[in-house]
């Protein structure tokens, strides 16, 4: 499994071509704002970053909030991690 | 009134050594010339021979092209291509420039300290 | 030994990222098979004729010319980003292989680790 992390809106342009079927995408820091818009892939968003920005209940259906511990678990299970910033 | 031709030769031996950092690397690569190289080599206790100059010029050329001090394996390959099998070896470099070739070569060639040197 | 794909996505002189990326790539190539992919503004690192003397920084773009000496395997860039940039491969200090989305995804899959700079 390939894990992508996106930490700001502008980084989406860098990676949207590079995310393929079956990859996991985590939105963190200012990247969680991407959870407001329709994207061509499902995403996971760090809950504390979502709440800090007042986005709880405002995210699209394809965005699921996760805890740090789940993020850590994903990182350890991923074959490779691509961090887009 | 000329009493004959008078010649006055003023020989100035200017031995100004350009500025170096506290580890003895030239601050400005452009300050370098062969006399300075000999002086810097002398400080390391190395007398420069033709074999040394081959390495020094090659490394300076490489730096001019790529702004990089070549990694040891790259330097060895380039030396082998240019001067043949016996010159293209780590042992050859160790003999010429003692224990830490990269550091000594860079210092004498007037180049910045290579990455990965202590 | 696992293979590493370096992905460069930042422009050259606004931050230290790009320079650090090249240093890491040269270092990594001593240990294992490495390739590099330029995406987004990372493509700007490759523009020929950068002149940084007056800025007082190092013109590390010249160092890309040494990637072959260092045994770097594939040197690729995003074709969509290249088209969008208004540049073409003649503008670059070295030859790069433009890849479409599928090609880039495959490149990522073909390497064991990915490092982003």
PDB file of C-alpha atoms in Angstrom, chain C residues 4-103:
ATOM      1  CA  UNK C   4      14.742   4.901  -3.867  1.00  0.00           C
ATOM      2  CA  UNK C   5      12.752   7.347  -5.965  1.00  0.00           C
ATOM      3  CA  UNK C   6      13.502  10.989  -5.199  1.00  0.00           C
ATOM      4  CA  UNK C   7      10.664  13.352  -6.062  1.00  0.00           C
ATOM      5  CA  UNK C   8      11.617  17.005  -6.452  1.00  0.00           C
ATOM      6  CA  UNK C   9       8.692  19.424  -6.338  1.00  0.00           C
ATOM      7  CA  UNK C  10      10.073  22.730  -5.090  1.00  0.00           C
ATOM      8  CA  UNK C  11      11.592  25.605  -7.094  1.00  0.00           C
ATOM      9  CA  UNK C  12      15.362  26.030  -6.708  1.00  0.00           C
ATOM     10  CA  UNK C  13      16.218  29.235  -4.872  1.00  0.00           C
ATOM     11  CA  UNK C  14      13.265  30.119  -2.637  1.00  0.00           C
ATOM     12  CA  UNK C  15      14.148  27.523  -0.018  1.00  0.00           C
ATOM     13  CA  UNK C  16      16.883  25.037   0.763  1.00  0.00           C
ATOM     14  CA  UNK C  17      14.677  22.066  -0.176  1.00  0.00           C
ATOM     15  CA  UNK C  18      15.866  21.703  -3.749  1.00  0.00           C
ATOM     16  CA  UNK C  19      19.557  21.835  -2.865  1.00  0.00           C
ATOM     17  CA  UNK C  20      19.010  19.378  -0.023  1.00  0.00           C
ATOM     18  CA  UNK C  21      17.212  17.077  -2.426  1.00  0.00           C
ATOM     19  CA  UNK C  22      20.116  16.995  -4.845  1.00  0.00           C
ATOM     20  CA  UNK C  23      22.601  16.403  -2.005  1.00  0.00           C
ATOM     21  CA  UNK C  24      20.456  13.549  -0.704  1.00  0.00           C
ATOM     22  CA  UNK C  25      20.155  12.034  -4.161  1.00  0.00           C
ATOM     23  CA  UNK C  26      23.919  12.099  -4.714  1.00  0.00           C
ATOM     24  CA  UNK C  27      24.424  10.590  -1.277  1.00  0.00           C
ATOM     25  CA  UNK C  28      21.773   7.907  -1.774  1.00  0.00           C
ATOM     26  CA  UNK C  29      23.245   6.892  -5.106  1.00  0.00           C
ATOM     27  CA  UNK C  30      26.353   5.689  -3.273  1.00  0.00           C
ATOM     28  CA  UNK C  31      24.295   3.050  -1.484  1.00  0.00           C
ATOM     29  CA  UNK C  32      21.481   1.919  -3.722  1.00  0.00           C
ATOM     30  CA  UNK C  33      19.667   2.298  -7.027  1.00  0.00           C
ATOM     31  CA  UNK C  34      18.184   5.764  -7.243  1.00  0.00           C
ATOM     32  CA  UNK C  35      15.959   7.566  -9.701  1.00  0.00           C
ATOM     33  CA  UNK C  36      14.557  11.078  -9.712  1.00  0.00           C
ATOM     34  CA  UNK C  37      11.210  12.534 -10.754  1.00  0.00           C
ATOM     35  CA  UNK C  38      10.663  16.274 -11.176  1.00  0.00           C
ATOM     36  CA  UNK C  39       7.103  17.497 -10.687  1.00  0.00           C
ATOM     37  CA  UNK C  40       5.396  20.897 -10.378  1.00  0.00           C
ATOM     38  CA  UNK C  41       7.784  23.734  -9.700  1.00  0.00           C
ATOM     39  CA  UNK C  42      10.518  21.173  -9.192  1.00  0.00           C
ATOM     40  CA  UNK C  43      10.948  21.406 -12.963  1.00  0.00           C
ATOM     41  CA  UNK C  44      12.293  24.929 -12.462  1.00  0.00           C
ATOM     42  CA  UNK C  45      15.420  23.433 -10.880  1.00  0.00           C
ATOM     43  CA  UNK C  46      16.396  22.195 -14.338  1.00  0.00           C
ATOM     44  CA  UNK C  47      16.309  25.511 -16.195  1.00  0.00           C
ATOM     45  CA  UNK C  48      19.585  26.146 -17.963  1.00  0.00           C
ATOM     46  CA  UNK C  49      21.437  29.413 -17.472  1.00  0.00           C
ATOM     47  CA  UNK C  50      20.719  30.041 -13.794  1.00  0.00           C
ATOM     48  CA  UNK C  51      23.145  32.655 -12.517  1.00  0.00           C
ATOM     49  CA  UNK C  52      23.288  32.909  -8.769  1.00  0.00           C
ATOM     50  CA  UNK C  53      26.605  34.731  -8.235  1.00  0.00           C
ATOM     51  CA  UNK C  54      24.956  37.981  -7.242  1.00  0.00           C
ATOM     52  CA  UNK C  55      22.384  36.251  -5.116  1.00  0.00           C
ATOM     53  CA  UNK C  56      25.293  34.671  -3.237  1.00  0.00           C
ATOM     54  CA  UNK C  57      23.969  31.120  -3.382  1.00  0.00           C
ATOM     55  CA  UNK C  58      25.322  28.085  -5.195  1.00  0.00           C
ATOM     56  CA  UNK C  59      24.121  27.330  -8.713  1.00  0.00           C
ATOM     57  CA  UNK C  60      23.521  23.698  -7.902  1.00  0.00           C
ATOM     58  CA  UNK C  61      21.613  23.158 -11.161  1.00  0.00           C
ATOM     59  CA  UNK C  62      25.001  22.429 -12.725  1.00  0.00           C
ATOM     60  CA  UNK C  63      25.209  19.416 -10.452  1.00  0.00           C
ATOM     61  CA  UNK C  64      22.410  17.681 -12.349  1.00  0.00           C
ATOM     62  CA  UNK C  65      24.944  17.178 -15.123  1.00  0.00           C
ATOM     63  CA  UNK C  66      26.764  14.791 -12.789  1.00  0.00           C
ATOM     64  CA  UNK C  67      23.810  12.477 -12.132  1.00  0.00           C
ATOM     65  CA  UNK C  68      25.001  10.008 -14.773  1.00  0.00           C
ATOM     66  CA  UNK C  69      28.467   9.895 -13.192  1.00  0.00           C
ATOM     67  CA  UNK C  70      26.786   9.084  -9.894  1.00  0.00           C
ATOM     68  CA  UNK C  71      24.864   6.227 -11.480  1.00  0.00           C
ATOM     69  CA  UNK C  72      21.408   7.731 -11.060  1.00  0.00           C
ATOM     70  CA  UNK C  73      19.148   5.383 -12.941  1.00  0.00           C
ATOM     71  CA  UNK C  74      16.119   7.192 -14.369  1.00  0.00           C
ATOM     72  CA  UNK C  75      15.753  10.950 -14.648  1.00  0.00           C
ATOM     73  CA  UNK C  76      12.130  11.745 -15.339  1.00  0.00           C
ATOM     74  CA  UNK C  77       9.650  14.593 -15.159  1.00  0.00           C
ATOM     75  CA  UNK C  78       5.901  15.063 -15.245  1.00  0.00           C
ATOM     76  CA  UNK C  79       4.811  15.566 -18.824  1.00  0.00           C
ATOM     77  CA  UNK C  80       1.586  17.398 -17.844  1.00  0.00           C
ATOM     78  CA  UNK C  81       3.576  19.730 -15.571  1.00  0.00           C
ATOM     79  CA  UNK C  82       6.169  20.279 -18.299  1.00  0.00           C
ATOM     80  CA  UNK C  83       3.451  21.283 -20.758  1.00  0.00           C
ATOM     81  CA  UNK C  84       1.773  23.520 -18.178  1.00  0.00           C
ATOM     82  CA  UNK C  85       5.077  25.223 -17.287  1.00  0.00           C
ATOM     83  CA  UNK C  86       5.532  26.778 -20.720  1.00  0.00           C
ATOM     84  CA  UNK C  87       9.010  25.272 -20.878  1.00  0.00           C
ATOM     85  CA  UNK C  88      10.232  22.435 -22.998  1.00  0.00           C
ATOM     86  CA  UNK C  89      13.048  19.968 -22.559  1.00  0.00           C
ATOM     87  CA  UNK C  90      15.448  22.168 -24.595  1.00  0.00           C
ATOM     88  CA  UNK C  91      15.354  24.609 -21.704  1.00  0.00           C
ATOM     89  CA  UNK C  92      16.904  22.100 -19.322  1.00  0.00           C
ATOM     90  CA  UNK C  93      20.483  21.453 -18.224  1.00  0.00           C
ATOM     91  CA  UNK C  94      20.084  17.701 -18.830  1.00  0.00           C
ATOM     92  CA  UNK C  95      17.893  15.294 -20.757  1.00  0.00           C
ATOM     93  CA  UNK C  96      14.851  14.214 -18.807  1.00  0.00           C
ATOM     94  CA  UNK C  97      12.284  11.615 -19.680  1.00  0.00           C
ATOM     95  CA  UNK C  98       8.758  13.123 -19.685  1.00  0.00           C
ATOM     96  CA  UNK C  99       6.179  10.720 -18.228  1.00  0.00           C
ATOM     97  CA  UNK C 100       2.396  10.840 -18.299  1.00  0.00           C
ATOM     98  CA  UNK C 101       0.321  10.062 -15.206  1.00  0.00           C
ATOM     99  CA  UNK C 102       0.416   6.307 -15.763  1.00  0.00           C
ATOM    100  CA  UNK C 103       4.183   6.378 -16.310  1.00  0.00           C
TER     101      UNK C 103
END
